[in-house]
mmCIF file of C-alpha atoms in Angstrom:
data_model
loop_
_atom_site.group_PDB
_atom_site.id
_atom_site.type_symbol
_atom_site.label_atom_id
_atom_site.label_comp_id
_atom_site.label_asym_id
_atom_site.label_seq_id
_atom_site.Cartn_x
_atom_site.Cartn_y
_atom_site.Cartn_z
ATOM 1 C CA MET O 1 -12.085 -5.936 -1.101
ATOM 2 C CA SER O 2 -10.790 -3.395 1.400
ATOM 3 C CA ALA O 3 -8.645 -1.824 -1.341
ATOM 4 C CA ILE O 4 -11.739 -1.260 -3.478
ATOM 5 C CA GLU O 5 -13.664 0.138 -0.527
ATOM 6 C CA ASP O 6 -10.768 2.442 0.406
ATOM 7 C CA ALA O 7 -10.487 3.585 -3.197
ATOM 8 C CA MET O 8 -14.168 4.494 -3.340
ATOM 9 C CA VAL O 9 -13.906 6.453 -0.078
ATOM 10 C CA VAL O 10 -10.962 8.437 -1.468
ATOM 11 C CA ALA O 11 -12.790 9.058 -4.748
ATOM 12 C CA ALA O 12 -15.998 10.128 -2.983
ATOM 13 C CA ARG O 13 -14.124 12.396 -0.579
ATOM 14 C CA LYS O 14 -12.373 14.038 -3.531
ATOM 15 C CA TYR O 15 -15.592 14.431 -5.533
ATOM 16 C CA TYR O 16 -17.768 15.722 -2.691
ATOM 17 C CA LYS O 17 -14.930 17.821 -1.221
ATOM 18 C CA THR O 18 -16.108 16.952 2.273
ATOM 19 C CA GLU O 19 -14.556 16.352 5.655
ATOM 20 C CA GLU O 20 -17.390 14.042 6.699
ATOM 21 C CA ASP O 21 -16.486 10.564 7.837
ATOM 22 C CA LEU O 22 -17.140 8.264 4.884
ATOM 23 C CA ARG O 23 -17.312 4.495 4.771
ATOM 24 C CA ALA O 24 -17.680 2.175 1.793
ATOM 25 C CA LYS O 25 -19.232 -1.266 1.674
ATOM 26 C CA PHE O 26 -18.800 -3.733 -1.184
ATOM 27 C CA ASN O 27 -22.063 -5.473 -2.019
ATOM 28 C CA GLN O 28 -21.128 -8.972 -3.179
ATOM 29 C CA ASP O 29 -24.609 -9.645 -4.563
ATOM 30 C CA THR O 30 -24.677 -6.687 -6.956
ATOM 31 C CA GLY O 31 -20.933 -6.036 -7.304
ATOM 32 C CA GLN O 32 -21.487 -2.377 -6.445
ATOM 33 C CA VAL O 33 -19.628 -0.355 -3.852
ATOM 34 C CA ASP O 34 -21.898 1.807 -1.718
ATOM 35 C CA VAL O 35 -20.538 4.881 0.068
ATOM 36 C CA PHE O 36 -22.043 6.155 3.311
ATOM 37 C CA THR O 37 -21.550 9.159 5.552
ATOM 38 C CA VAL O 38 -20.996 8.195 9.171
ATOM 39 C CA HIS O 39 -22.418 10.329 11.976
ATOM 40 C CA LEU O 40 -21.962 9.588 15.661
ATOM 41 C CA VAL O 41 -25.119 10.014 17.755
ATOM 42 C CA VAL O 42 -24.520 12.506 20.586
ATOM 43 C CA GLU O 43 -26.598 14.495 23.076
ATOM 44 C CA GLU O 44 -25.217 17.859 21.923
ATOM 45 C CA VAL O 45 -23.729 18.346 18.453
ATOM 46 C CA THR O 46 -20.353 20.119 18.363
ATOM 47 C CA ASP O 47 -19.269 19.043 14.867
ATOM 48 C CA PRO O 48 -22.224 18.692 12.459
ATOM 49 C CA LYS O 49 -20.023 17.021 9.824
ATOM 50 C CA LYS O 50 -19.288 14.097 12.129
ATOM 51 C CA GLU O 51 -22.069 14.110 14.699
ATOM 52 C CA ILE O 52 -25.864 13.972 14.768
ATOM 53 C CA SER O 53 -28.255 14.758 17.601
ATOM 54 C CA LEU O 54 -30.232 11.969 19.204
ATOM 55 C CA ALA O 55 -33.526 13.534 18.043
ATOM 56 C CA ASP O 56 -32.395 13.657 14.382
ATOM 57 C CA ALA O 57 -30.963 10.153 14.619
ATOM 58 C CA LYS O 58 -34.294 8.814 15.959
ATOM 59 C CA LYS O 59 -35.994 10.190 12.811
ATOM 60 C CA LYS O 60 -33.664 8.099 10.623
ATOM 61 C CA ASN O 61 -33.463 5.057 12.889
ATOM 62 C CA PRO O 62 -35.843 4.664 15.850
ATOM 63 C CA ALA O 63 -33.387 2.270 17.536
ATOM 64 C CA ALA O 64 -30.595 4.874 17.602
ATOM 65 C CA GLU O 65 -28.943 5.599 20.949
ATOM 66 C CA VAL O 66 -26.165 7.904 22.096
ATOM 67 C CA GLY O 67 -22.801 6.465 20.999
ATOM 68 C CA THR O 68 -24.110 4.565 17.959
ATOM 69 C CA GLU O 69 -23.342 5.438 14.359
ATOM 70 C CA ILE O 70 -25.887 6.460 11.751
ATOM 71 C CA LEU O 71 -25.010 5.732 8.127
ATOM 72 C CA GLY O 72 -26.372 7.921 5.352
ATOM 73 C CA PRO O 73 -26.000 6.842 1.717
ATOM 74 C CA LYS O 74 -24.015 8.972 -0.733
ATOM 75 C CA PRO O 75 -24.711 8.549 -4.455
ATOM 76 C CA THR O 76 -21.797 6.965 -6.302
ATOM 77 C CA ASP O 77 -23.205 7.144 -9.834
ATOM 78 C CA VAL O 78 -22.207 10.828 -10.038
ATOM 79 C CA LEU O 79 -18.536 10.271 -9.247
ATOM 80 C CA GLY O 80 -17.442 10.181 -12.896
ATOM 81 C CA ARG O 81 -14.187 9.587 -14.716
ATOM 82 C CA ILE O 82 -11.836 11.537 -12.416
ATOM 83 C CA ALA O 83 -13.119 9.641 -9.389
ATOM 84 C CA ALA O 84 -12.666 6.361 -11.271
ATOM 85 C CA GLN O 85 -9.050 7.302 -12.032
ATOM 86 C CA THR O 86 -8.488 8.182 -8.382
ATOM 87 C CA ALA O 87 -9.965 4.852 -7.320
ATOM 88 C CA LYS O 88 -7.719 3.052 -9.817
ATOM 89 C CA GLN O 89 -4.612 4.779 -8.427
ATOM 90 C CA VAL O 90 -5.542 3.875 -4.846
ATOM 91 C CA ILE O 91 -6.115 0.232 -5.828
ATOM 92 C CA LEU O 92 -2.777 0.063 -7.686
ATOM 93 C CA GLN O 93 -0.983 1.589 -4.694
ATOM 94 C CA LYS O 94 -2.554 -0.984 -2.351
ATOM 95 C CA VAL O 95 -1.450 -3.795 -4.698
ATOM 96 C CA ARG O 96 2.122 -2.422 -4.780
ATOM 97 C CA GLU O 97 2.181 -2.201 -0.976
ATOM 98 C CA ALA O 98 0.932 -5.782 -0.671
ATOM 99 C CA GLU O 99 3.608 -7.008 -3.116
ATOM 100 C CA ARG O 100 6.305 -5.066 -1.235
ATOM 101 C CA ASP O 101 5.182 -6.556 2.075
ATOM 102 C CA ASN O 102 5.136 -10.093 0.616
ATOM 103 C CA ILE O 103 8.682 -9.743 -0.730
ATOM 104 C CA TYR O 104 9.910 -8.260 2.545
ATOM 105 C CA ASN O 105 8.323 -11.109 4.508
ATOM 106 C CA GLU O 106 9.985 -13.621 2.172
ATOM 107 C CA TYR O 107 13.499 -12.185 2.522
ATOM 108 C CA HIS O 108 13.790 -10.543 5.955
ATOM 109 C CA THR O 109 14.352 -13.891 7.672
ATOM 110 C CA ARG O 110 17.289 -14.631 5.364
ATOM 111 C CA VAL O 111 19.629 -11.917 6.674
ATOM 112 C CA GLY O 112 23.207 -13.261 6.720
ATOM 113 C CA GLU O 113 22.441 -16.136 4.324
ATOM 114 C CA LEU O 114 24.651 -16.883 1.317
ATOM 115 C CA VAL O 115 22.651 -16.426 -1.875
ATOM 116 C CA THR O 116 23.330 -16.544 -5.599
ATOM 117 C CA VAL O 117 22.108 -13.567 -7.587
ATOM 118 C CA ILE O 118 22.289 -12.515 -11.231
ATOM 119 C CA VAL O 119 23.970 -9.215 -12.011
ATOM 120 C CA LYS O 120 21.603 -7.138 -14.128
ATOM 121 C CA ARG O 121 23.429 -3.809 -14.460
ATOM 122 C CA ALA O 122 25.754 -1.359 -12.802
ATOM 123 C CA GLU O 123 24.399 2.059 -11.885
ATOM 124 C CA GLY O 124 27.266 4.274 -10.805
ATOM 125 C CA PRO O 125 28.809 2.649 -7.753
ATOM 126 C CA ASP O 126 25.825 0.320 -7.378
ATOM 127 C CA LEU O 127 25.449 -3.147 -8.769
ATOM 128 C CA ILE O 128 21.816 -4.049 -9.376
ATOM 129 C CA VAL O 129 21.243 -7.777 -8.941
ATOM 130 C CA ASP O 130 18.254 -10.021 -9.620
ATOM 131 C CA MET O 131 17.268 -12.100 -6.606
ATOM 132 C CA GLY O 132 14.389 -13.930 -8.235
ATOM 133 C CA ARG O 133 11.259 -12.078 -7.207
ATOM 134 C CA THR O 134 12.979 -8.737 -6.665
ATOM 135 C CA GLU O 135 16.080 -6.688 -7.401
ATOM 136 C CA ALA O 136 18.593 -5.357 -4.897
ATOM 137 C CA ALA O 137 21.562 -2.967 -4.824
ATOM 138 C CA VAL O 138 24.963 -4.345 -3.740
ATOM 139 C CA ALA O 139 27.690 -2.140 -2.237
ATOM 140 C CA GLU O 140 31.286 -2.029 -3.396
ATOM 141 C CA ALA O 141 32.364 -2.361 0.247
ATOM 142 C CA ARG O 142 30.603 -5.748 0.434
ATOM 143 C CA ALA O 143 32.272 -7.145 -2.697
ATOM 144 C CA ILE O 144 35.553 -8.922 -3.422
ATOM 145 C CA GLU O 145 37.104 -9.199 -6.857
ATOM 146 C CA ALA O 146 36.556 -12.678 -8.199
ATOM 147 C CA GLY O 147 36.241 -12.087 -11.928
ATOM 148 C CA ASN O 148 33.228 -13.296 -13.803
ATOM 149 C CA ILE O 149 31.365 -15.990 -11.943
ATOM 150 C CA GLN O 150 29.302 -18.140 -14.306
ATOM 151 C CA HIS O 151 28.045 -15.622 -16.839
ATOM 152 C CA ARG O 152 27.514 -12.453 -14.811
ATOM 153 C CA ARG O 153 26.551 -14.030 -11.503
ATOM 154 C CA ALA O 154 27.562 -12.816 -8.096
ATOM 155 C CA LEU O 155 27.474 -14.509 -4.730
ATOM 156 C CA ALA O 156 25.993 -12.480 -1.946
ATOM 157 C CA ARG O 157 27.028 -13.107 1.643
ATOM 158 C CA GLY O 158 23.862 -11.873 3.174
ATOM 159 C CA TYR O 159 20.980 -9.516 3.097
ATOM 160 C CA GLN O 160 21.197 -6.161 4.727
ATOM 161 C CA ASP O 161 17.716 -5.554 6.033
ATOM 162 C CA GLY O 162 16.400 -2.222 4.771
ATOM 163 C CA GLY O 163 12.899 -2.771 6.140
ATOM 164 C CA PRO O 164 9.740 -3.220 4.103
ATOM 165 C CA ARG O 165 10.100 0.248 2.574
ATOM 166 C CA GLY O 166 13.724 0.024 1.334
ATOM 167 C CA LYS O 167 14.882 2.904 -0.856
ATOM 168 C CA ARG O 168 16.153 1.154 -3.982
ATOM 169 C CA SER O 169 14.502 -2.223 -3.994
ATOM 170 C CA THR O 170 11.171 -3.471 -2.791
ATOM 171 C CA GLY O 171 12.403 -3.736 0.750
ATOM 172 C CA ASN O 172 15.262 -6.210 0.397
ATOM 173 C CA ARG O 173 18.372 -4.121 0.105
ATOM 174 C CA PHE O 174 22.056 -4.795 -0.051
ATOM 175 C CA ALA O 175 24.473 -2.026 0.708
ATOM 176 C CA ARG O 176 25.445 0.182 -2.240
ATOM 177 C CA GLY O 177 28.057 -0.378 -4.926
ATOM 178 C CA CYS O 178 29.899 -3.337 -6.459
ATOM 179 C CA GLN O 179 31.485 -4.224 -9.794
ATOM 180 C CA PRO O 180 29.670 -6.541 -12.241
ATOM 181 C CA GLY O 181 30.823 -10.114 -11.862
ATOM 182 C CA ALA O 182 32.250 -9.620 -8.380
ATOM 183 C CA ALA O 183 31.591 -12.055 -5.558
ATOM 184 C CA VAL O 184 29.946 -10.384 -2.624
ATOM 185 C CA VAL O 185 31.022 -11.440 0.852
#
């Protein structure tokens, strides 16, 4: 749900072209995402886009005190097609990040482990291998010539941890380069 809320905040900020603090809340009863401006109640306003005076806040909410936040609704029915596309892109990006983090969490504990991978293709000096849920690049320096191993398979000595944001794979990266069918040590 936070991905949807974040997407609506991005879309609303883009549509309204504002620097106000915005917050979204998913209403599970109606299925609608409501967007609100957030103003901090202060004694003296220095930034009217982010702050509201105590007197003005009391008009909106009699229980308001200095240091509390006042939420003001922003209409979302006017956001339109461009905002919907922006929201879609934000949601897709959040899904990709979650998948990348899941794959990293699955493989980062297996550094140094011997694994069997399937060679998919060679790209220049790199050998792209299928590890099951993800692909990785294998380096020529980490390979030994062993001919074809069971129909384009390669053995990999271990993972080289590239972090959750690895350059070529989804975070689980071997060093670069290797020949198809070579055993990796």
